[in-house]
PDB file of C-alpha atoms in Angstrom:
ATOM      1  CA  ALA R   1       0.000   0.000   0.000  1.00  0.00           C
ATOM      2  CA  GLN R   2       1.013   3.534  -0.625  1.00  0.00           C
ATOM      3  CA  THR R   3       1.076   5.829   2.393  1.00  0.00           C
ATOM      4  CA  VAL R   4       1.948   9.443   3.018  1.00  0.00           C
ATOM      5  CA  THR R   5       2.586  10.669   6.559  1.00  0.00           C
ATOM      6  CA  GLN R   6       2.658  14.220   7.878  1.00  0.00           C
ATOM      7  CA  SER R   7       3.625  14.099  11.538  1.00  0.00           C
ATOM      8  CA  GLN R   8       2.935  17.773  12.329  1.00  0.00           C
ATOM      9  CA  PRO R   9      -0.816  18.438  12.686  1.00  0.00           C
ATOM     10  CA  GLU R  10      -0.154  22.128  13.343  1.00  0.00           C
ATOM     11  CA  MET R  11       2.718  24.539  12.853  1.00  0.00           C
ATOM     12  CA  SER R  12       3.068  28.251  13.449  1.00  0.00           C
ATOM     13  CA  VAL R  13       5.641  30.790  12.339  1.00  0.00           C
ATOM     14  CA  GLN R  14       6.257  34.481  12.685  1.00  0.00           C
ATOM     15  CA  GLU R  15       5.667  36.566   9.626  1.00  0.00           C
ATOM     16  CA  ALA R  16       8.859  36.895   7.526  1.00  0.00           C
ATOM     17  CA  GLU R  17      10.427  33.861   9.185  1.00  0.00           C
ATOM     18  CA  THR R  18      11.122  30.428   7.667  1.00  0.00           C
ATOM     19  CA  VAL R  19       9.185  27.250   8.421  1.00  0.00           C
ATOM     20  CA  THR R  20       9.643  23.643   7.345  1.00  0.00           C
ATOM     21  CA  LEU R  21       6.815  21.148   7.031  1.00  0.00           C
ATOM     22  CA  SER R  22       7.678  17.456   7.165  1.00  0.00           C
ATOM     23  CA  CYS R  23       6.448  14.595   5.026  1.00  0.00           C
ATOM     24  CA  THR R  24       7.442  10.967   4.652  1.00  0.00           C
ATOM     25  CA  TYR R  25       6.044   8.500   2.168  1.00  0.00           C
ATOM     26  CA  ASP R  26       6.177   4.810   1.527  1.00  0.00           C
ATOM     27  CA  THR R  27       6.142   3.255  -1.914  1.00  0.00           C
ATOM     28  CA  SER R  28       7.934   0.305  -3.417  1.00  0.00           C
ATOM     29  CA  GLU R  29       7.876   1.819  -6.895  1.00  0.00           C
ATOM     30  CA  SER R  30      10.778   3.677  -8.472  1.00  0.00           C
ATOM     31  CA  ASP R  31       8.557   5.827 -10.681  1.00  0.00           C
ATOM     32  CA  TYR R  32       6.461   8.282  -8.710  1.00  0.00           C
ATOM     33  CA  TYR R  33       5.844  11.983  -8.223  1.00  0.00           C
ATOM     34  CA  LEU R  34       5.565  14.115  -5.112  1.00  0.00           C
ATOM     35  CA  PHE R  35       3.564  17.261  -4.532  1.00  0.00           C
ATOM     36  CA  TRP R  36       2.725  19.839  -1.914  1.00  0.00           C
ATOM     37  CA  TYR R  37      -0.770  21.310  -2.077  1.00  0.00           C
ATOM     38  CA  LYS R  38      -2.261  24.197  -0.139  1.00  0.00           C
ATOM     39  CA  GLN R  39      -5.887  24.524   0.972  1.00  0.00           C
ATOM     40  CA  PRO R  40      -6.675  28.035   2.263  1.00  0.00           C
ATOM     41  CA  PRO R  41      -9.730  28.378   4.539  1.00  0.00           C
ATOM     42  CA  SER R  42     -12.920  27.845   2.530  1.00  0.00           C
ATOM     43  CA  ARG R  43     -11.024  27.904  -0.738  1.00  0.00           C
ATOM     44  CA  GLN R  44      -9.952  25.410  -3.357  1.00  0.00           C
ATOM     45  CA  MET R  45      -6.905  23.200  -3.101  1.00  0.00           C
ATOM     46  CA  ILE R  46      -4.023  24.498  -5.209  1.00  0.00           C
ATOM     47  CA  LEU R  47      -0.601  23.167  -6.131  1.00  0.00           C
ATOM     48  CA  VAL R  48       2.404  24.677  -4.359  1.00  0.00           C
ATOM     49  CA  ILE R  49       5.301  22.665  -5.759  1.00  0.00           C
ATOM     50  CA  ARG R  50       6.073  19.324  -7.440  1.00  0.00           C
ATOM     51  CA  GLN R  51       9.040  16.939  -7.583  1.00  0.00           C
ATOM     52  CA  GLU R  52       9.750  14.028  -9.907  1.00  0.00           C
ATOM     53  CA  ALA R  53      11.328  11.125  -8.035  1.00  0.00           C
ATOM     54  CA  TYR R  54      13.908  10.555 -10.772  1.00  0.00           C
ATOM     55  CA  LYS R  55      15.264  14.087 -10.388  1.00  0.00           C
ATOM     56  CA  GLN R  56      17.925  14.593  -7.762  1.00  0.00           C
ATOM     57  CA  GLN R  57      17.720  18.375  -7.785  1.00  0.00           C
ATOM     58  CA  ASN R  58      15.315  19.823  -5.254  1.00  0.00           C
ATOM     59  CA  ALA R  59      12.416  21.788  -6.732  1.00  0.00           C
ATOM     60  CA  THR R  60      12.056  25.494  -6.007  1.00  0.00           C
ATOM     61  CA  GLU R  61       9.180  27.889  -6.660  1.00  0.00           C
ATOM     62  CA  ASN R  62       9.905  31.409  -5.456  1.00  0.00           C
ATOM     63  CA  ARG R  63       9.690  31.293  -1.623  1.00  0.00           C
ATOM     64  CA  PHE R  64       8.854  27.580  -1.607  1.00  0.00           C
ATOM     65  CA  SER R  65      11.448  24.837  -1.841  1.00  0.00           C
ATOM     66  CA  VAL R  66      11.635  21.158  -1.027  1.00  0.00           C
ATOM     67  CA  ASN R  67      14.211  18.895   0.542  1.00  0.00           C
ATOM     68  CA  PHE R  68      13.799  15.581  -1.257  1.00  0.00           C
ATOM     69  CA  GLN R  69      15.665  12.706   0.359  1.00  0.00           C
ATOM     70  CA  LYS R  70      14.837   9.694  -1.791  1.00  0.00           C
ATOM     71  CA  ALA R  71      16.626   7.046   0.254  1.00  0.00           C
ATOM     72  CA  ALA R  72      14.919   8.235   3.418  1.00  0.00           C
ATOM     73  CA  LYS R  73      11.590   8.696   1.576  1.00  0.00           C
ATOM     74  CA  SER R  74      11.350  12.192   2.951  1.00  0.00           C
ATOM     75  CA  PHE R  75       9.890  15.236   1.200  1.00  0.00           C
ATOM     76  CA  SER R  76       9.808  18.383   3.339  1.00  0.00           C
ATOM     77  CA  LEU R  77       8.555  21.823   2.307  1.00  0.00           C
ATOM     78  CA  LYS R  78      10.394  24.989   3.290  1.00  0.00           C
ATOM     79  CA  ILE R  79       8.585  28.310   3.182  1.00  0.00           C
ATOM     80  CA  SER R  80      10.874  31.333   3.357  1.00  0.00           C
ATOM     81  CA  ASP R  81       9.823  34.862   4.277  1.00  0.00           C
ATOM     82  CA  SER R  82       6.427  33.636   5.476  1.00  0.00           C
ATOM     83  CA  GLN R  83       3.476  35.852   4.614  1.00  0.00           C
ATOM     84  CA  LEU R  84       0.003  36.124   6.118  1.00  0.00           C
ATOM     85  CA  GLY R  85      -1.420  34.694   2.898  1.00  0.00           C
ATOM     86  CA  ASP R  86       0.518  31.475   3.461  1.00  0.00           C
ATOM     87  CA  ALA R  87      -1.843  30.507   6.280  1.00  0.00           C
ATOM     88  CA  ALA R  88      -3.593  27.312   5.158  1.00  0.00           C
ATOM     89  CA  MET R  89      -3.710  23.544   5.392  1.00  0.00           C
ATOM     90  CA  TYR R  90      -0.741  22.035   3.585  1.00  0.00           C
ATOM     91  CA  PHE R  91      -0.929  18.542   2.146  1.00  0.00           C
ATOM     92  CA  CYS R  92       1.876  16.347   0.917  1.00  0.00           C
ATOM     93  CA  ALA R  93       0.856  13.957  -1.871  1.00  0.00           C
ATOM     94  CA  CYS R  94       2.340  11.055  -3.807  1.00  0.00           C
ATOM     95  CA  LEU R  95       1.265   9.987  -7.290  1.00  0.00           C
ATOM     96  CA  ARG R  96       2.018   6.434  -8.360  1.00  0.00           C
ATOM     97  CA  ALA R  97       0.238   4.213 -10.871  1.00  0.00           C
ATOM     98  CA  GLN R  98      -2.542   6.765 -11.374  1.00  0.00           C
ATOM     99  CA  LYS R  99      -3.350   6.973  -7.652  1.00  0.00           C
ATOM    100  CA  LEU R 100      -2.871  10.347  -5.980  1.00  0.00           C
ATOM    101  CA  VAL R 101      -2.684   9.831  -2.220  1.00  0.00           C
ATOM    102  CA  PHE R 102      -2.480  12.603   0.375  1.00  0.00           C
ATOM    103  CA  GLY R 103      -1.053  12.904   3.857  1.00  0.00           C
ATOM    104  CA  GLN R 104      -3.052  13.983   6.880  1.00  0.00           C
ATOM    105  CA  GLY R 105      -2.255  17.663   6.405  1.00  0.00           C
ATOM    106  CA  THR R 106      -0.501  20.325   8.481  1.00  0.00           C
ATOM    107  CA  ARG R 107      -2.324  23.474   9.545  1.00  0.00           C
ATOM    108  CA  LEU R 108       0.056  26.424   9.201  1.00  0.00           C
ATOM    109  CA  THR R 109      -0.599  29.602  11.175  1.00  0.00           C
ATOM    110  CA  ILE R 110       1.273  32.824  10.456  1.00  0.00           C
ATOM    111  CA  ASN R 111       1.720  35.140  13.439  1.00  0.00           C
ATOM    112  CA  PRO R 112       1.928  38.837  12.559  1.00  0.00           C
TER     113      PRO R 112
ATOM    114  CA  GLU H   1      -8.740  29.384 -12.366  1.00  0.00           C
ATOM    115  CA  ALA H   2      -9.416  25.650 -12.720  1.00  0.00           C
ATOM    116  CA  ASP H   3     -12.360  24.567 -14.886  1.00  0.00           C
ATOM    117  CA  ILE H   4     -13.689  21.884 -12.604  1.00  0.00           C
ATOM    118  CA  TYR H   5     -17.086  22.204 -11.020  1.00  0.00           C
ATOM    119  CA  GLN H   6     -18.912  20.413  -8.281  1.00  0.00           C
ATOM    120  CA  THR H   7     -22.605  20.633  -7.567  1.00  0.00           C
ATOM    121  CA  PRO H   8     -24.241  21.093  -5.222  1.00  0.00           C
ATOM    122  CA  ARG H   9     -21.915  23.030  -2.905  1.00  0.00           C
ATOM    123  CA  TYR H  10     -24.012  22.159   0.123  1.00  0.00           C
ATOM    124  CA  LEU H  11     -26.577  19.395   0.598  1.00  0.00           C
ATOM    125  CA  VAL H  12     -28.665  18.423   3.601  1.00  0.00           C
ATOM    126  CA  ILE H  13     -30.611  15.245   3.053  1.00  0.00           C
ATOM    127  CA  GLY H  14     -32.532  12.666   5.059  1.00  0.00           C
ATOM    128  CA  THR H  15     -31.372   9.154   5.870  1.00  0.00           C
ATOM    129  CA  GLY H  16     -32.159   6.595   3.203  1.00  0.00           C
ATOM    130  CA  LYS H  17     -32.289   9.022   0.302  1.00  0.00           C
ATOM    131  CA  LYS H  18     -30.395   8.425  -2.918  1.00  0.00           C
ATOM    132  CA  ILE H  19     -28.023  11.232  -3.878  1.00  0.00           C
ATOM    133  CA  THR H  20     -25.664  12.017  -6.708  1.00  0.00           C
ATOM    134  CA  LEU H  21     -22.805  14.446  -6.370  1.00  0.00           C
ATOM    135  CA  GLU H  22     -21.822  15.971  -9.675  1.00  0.00           C
ATOM    136  CA  CYS H  23     -18.311  16.712 -10.898  1.00  0.00           C
ATOM    137  CA  SER H  24     -17.482  18.104 -14.315  1.00  0.00           C
ATOM    138  CA  GLN H  25     -14.306  19.404 -15.901  1.00  0.00           C
ATOM    139  CA  THR H  26     -13.797  21.164 -19.213  1.00  0.00           C
ATOM    140  CA  MET H  27     -10.045  20.633 -19.495  1.00  0.00           C
ATOM    141  CA  GLY H  28     -10.205  17.259 -21.274  1.00  0.00           C
ATOM    142  CA  HIS H  29      -8.364  15.565 -18.427  1.00  0.00           C
ATOM    143  CA  ASP H  30      -8.143  11.777 -18.469  1.00  0.00           C
ATOM    144  CA  LYS H  31      -7.715  11.283 -14.744  1.00  0.00           C
ATOM    145  CA  MET H  32     -10.354  12.129 -12.173  1.00  0.00           C
ATOM    146  CA  TYR H  33     -10.536  11.532  -8.444  1.00  0.00           C
ATOM    147  CA  TRP H  34     -13.001  11.634  -5.560  1.00  0.00           C
ATOM    148  CA  TYR H  35     -11.801  12.328  -2.039  1.00  0.00           C
ATOM    149  CA  GLN H  36     -13.621  12.347   1.279  1.00  0.00           C
ATOM    150  CA  GLN H  37     -12.325  15.019   3.638  1.00  0.00           C
ATOM    151  CA  ASP H  38     -13.094  14.419   7.288  1.00  0.00           C
ATOM    152  CA  PRO H  39     -13.489  17.134   9.958  1.00  0.00           C
ATOM    153  CA  GLY H  40      -9.788  16.797  10.837  1.00  0.00           C
ATOM    154  CA  MET H  41      -9.141  17.769   7.204  1.00  0.00           C
ATOM    155  CA  GLU H  42      -7.458  14.501   6.200  1.00  0.00           C
ATOM    156  CA  LEU H  43      -8.130  13.544   2.569  1.00  0.00           C
ATOM    157  CA  HIS H  44      -9.083   9.958   1.785  1.00  0.00           C
ATOM    158  CA  LEU H  45      -9.111   8.668  -1.800  1.00  0.00           C
ATOM    159  CA  ILE H  46     -12.387   6.834  -2.380  1.00  0.00           C
ATOM    160  CA  HIS H  47     -12.552   6.508  -6.187  1.00  0.00           C
ATOM    161  CA  TYR H  48     -10.465   7.308  -9.238  1.00  0.00           C
ATOM    162  CA  SER H  49     -10.635   6.959 -12.982  1.00  0.00           C
ATOM    163  CA  TYR H  50      -8.041   7.164 -15.712  1.00  0.00           C
ATOM    164  CA  GLY H  51     -10.412   7.390 -18.635  1.00  0.00           C
ATOM    165  CA  VAL H  52     -13.846   6.664 -20.000  1.00  0.00           C
ATOM    166  CA  ASN H  53     -15.308   3.389 -18.693  1.00  0.00           C
ATOM    167  CA  SER H  54     -12.479   2.963 -16.187  1.00  0.00           C
ATOM    168  CA  THR H  55     -13.117   3.318 -12.467  1.00  0.00           C
ATOM    169  CA  GLU H  56     -11.178   2.052  -9.493  1.00  0.00           C
ATOM    170  CA  LYS H  57     -11.760   2.022  -5.755  1.00  0.00           C
ATOM    171  CA  GLY H  58      -9.435   4.073  -3.622  1.00  0.00           C
ATOM    172  CA  ASP H  59      -7.826   3.313  -0.313  1.00  0.00           C
ATOM    173  CA  LEU H  60     -10.844   4.169   1.843  1.00  0.00           C
ATOM    174  CA  SER H  61     -13.718   1.762   1.584  1.00  0.00           C
ATOM    175  CA  SER H  62     -16.834   3.610   0.549  1.00  0.00           C
ATOM    176  CA  GLU H  63     -20.441   2.644  -0.047  1.00  0.00           C
ATOM    177  CA  SER H  64     -20.591   5.130  -2.902  1.00  0.00           C
ATOM    178  CA  THR H  65     -20.303   4.260  -6.568  1.00  0.00           C
ATOM    179  CA  VAL H  66     -18.994   6.238  -9.541  1.00  0.00           C
ATOM    180  CA  SER H  67     -19.281   6.158 -13.298  1.00  0.00           C
ATOM    181  CA  ARG H  68     -17.232   7.601 -16.153  1.00  0.00           C
ATOM    182  CA  ILE H  69     -19.318   7.539 -19.298  1.00  0.00           C
ATOM    183  CA  ARG H  70     -17.928  10.824 -20.617  1.00  0.00           C
ATOM    184  CA  THR H  71     -14.455  12.236 -20.173  1.00  0.00           C
ATOM    185  CA  GLU H  72     -15.705  15.429 -18.579  1.00  0.00           C
ATOM    186  CA  HIS H  73     -18.157  13.916 -16.111  1.00  0.00           C
ATOM    187  CA  PHE H  74     -17.475  11.812 -12.977  1.00  0.00           C
ATOM    188  CA  PRO H  75     -20.546  11.618 -10.746  1.00  0.00           C
ATOM    189  CA  LEU H  76     -20.579   9.951  -7.336  1.00  0.00           C
ATOM    190  CA  THR H  77     -23.753   8.211  -6.113  1.00  0.00           C
ATOM    191  CA  LEU H  78     -24.916   7.082  -2.715  1.00  0.00           C
ATOM    192  CA  GLU H  79     -27.884   4.721  -3.036  1.00  0.00           C
ATOM    193  CA  SER H  80     -28.983   5.130   0.572  1.00  0.00           C
ATOM    194  CA  ALA H  81     -27.486   7.991   2.524  1.00  0.00           C
ATOM    195  CA  ARG H  82     -26.633   7.533   6.197  1.00  0.00           C
ATOM    196  CA  PRO H  83     -25.387   9.970   8.868  1.00  0.00           C
ATOM    197  CA  SER H  84     -21.947   8.328   8.621  1.00  0.00           C
ATOM    198  CA  HIS H  85     -21.740   9.691   5.049  1.00  0.00           C
ATOM    199  CA  THR H  86     -21.725  13.249   6.381  1.00  0.00           C
ATOM    200  CA  SER H  87     -18.508  14.792   5.101  1.00  0.00           C
ATOM    201  CA  GLN H  88     -16.873  17.098   2.582  1.00  0.00           C
ATOM    202  CA  TYR H  89     -16.382  15.480  -0.846  1.00  0.00           C
ATOM    203  CA  LEU H  90     -13.704  16.838  -3.186  1.00  0.00           C
ATOM    204  CA  CYS H  91     -13.370  16.063  -6.870  1.00  0.00           C
ATOM    205  CA  ALA H  92     -10.128  16.538  -8.807  1.00  0.00           C
ATOM    206  CA  SER H  93      -8.803  15.993 -12.312  1.00  0.00           C
ATOM    207  CA  SER H  94      -5.431  15.929 -14.038  1.00  0.00           C
ATOM    208  CA  GLU H  95      -3.796  15.169 -17.334  1.00  0.00           C
ATOM    209  CA  TRP H  96      -2.359  11.738 -18.016  1.00  0.00           C
ATOM    210  CA  ALA H  97       1.306  12.743 -17.587  1.00  0.00           C
ATOM    211  CA  GLY H  98       2.583  11.927 -14.118  1.00  0.00           C
ATOM    212  CA  ASN H  99       3.981  15.237 -13.022  1.00  0.00           C
ATOM    213  CA  THR H 100       1.013  17.389 -13.921  1.00  0.00           C
ATOM    214  CA  GLU H 101      -0.928  19.001 -11.146  1.00  0.00           C
ATOM    215  CA  ALA H 102      -4.379  17.974 -10.079  1.00  0.00           C
ATOM    216  CA  PHE H 103      -7.068  20.633 -10.184  1.00  0.00           C
ATOM    217  CA  PHE H 104      -9.703  20.561  -7.487  1.00  0.00           C
ATOM    218  CA  GLY H 105     -13.327  21.564  -7.376  1.00  0.00           C
ATOM    219  CA  GLN H 106     -14.738  23.631  -4.528  1.00  0.00           C
ATOM    220  CA  GLY H 107     -16.200  20.579  -2.855  1.00  0.00           C
ATOM    221  CA  THR H 108     -19.635  19.400  -1.774  1.00  0.00           C
ATOM    222  CA  ARG H 109     -20.437  19.512   1.909  1.00  0.00           C
ATOM    223  CA  LEU H 110     -22.927  16.715   2.567  1.00  0.00           C
ATOM    224  CA  THR H 111     -24.960  16.441   5.741  1.00  0.00           C
ATOM    225  CA  VAL H 112     -27.201  13.438   6.264  1.00  0.00           C
ATOM    226  CA  VAL H 113     -29.776  13.865   9.017  1.00  0.00           C
TER     227      VAL H 113
END
């Protein structure tokens, strides 16, 4: 079975600071894709960043970057210069063999 | 903005009623998904499809059924609603290629009384 685990139900950070959200996954396949999605309060889920498992280089999208450790099956998200608009539920997800499975989510609070 | 739509947004219905939650996308995506989101916000995959006439059960056992007769349409049906079916249901779609993002609808919040 394919599982995705987010061990931090809630995180908080001061505005302009950096925060890292953790994610581990379990799959026996070599071909898979990893994602971080964001679900703001009462709004639609949107993609934050994606990583192909065959790529060693960590993905970066502006203030968002990942630390992909394939051997450890770890896929953490770093948010730099946190902004009030970053407050949301963040979900780690793994796509393998057409199944897109999500972790439990981490609620991120930004303190002004 | 994603072209994927779910109707209704909110539904309150009595126990034993049959309901269908609608999901449509205009992006021509092959893959579509249904998720159940519990109050703790965790997302559980209940059904997915990778094309017309293909449907698969997800990781969470569900009494619902789905169909995929047209590429753009992926309805979810509950033959006899129960209070345990009360939840938020999210529909998503994506292209066939593995690294493409999934686009989500706004969700249907179902309450069975």
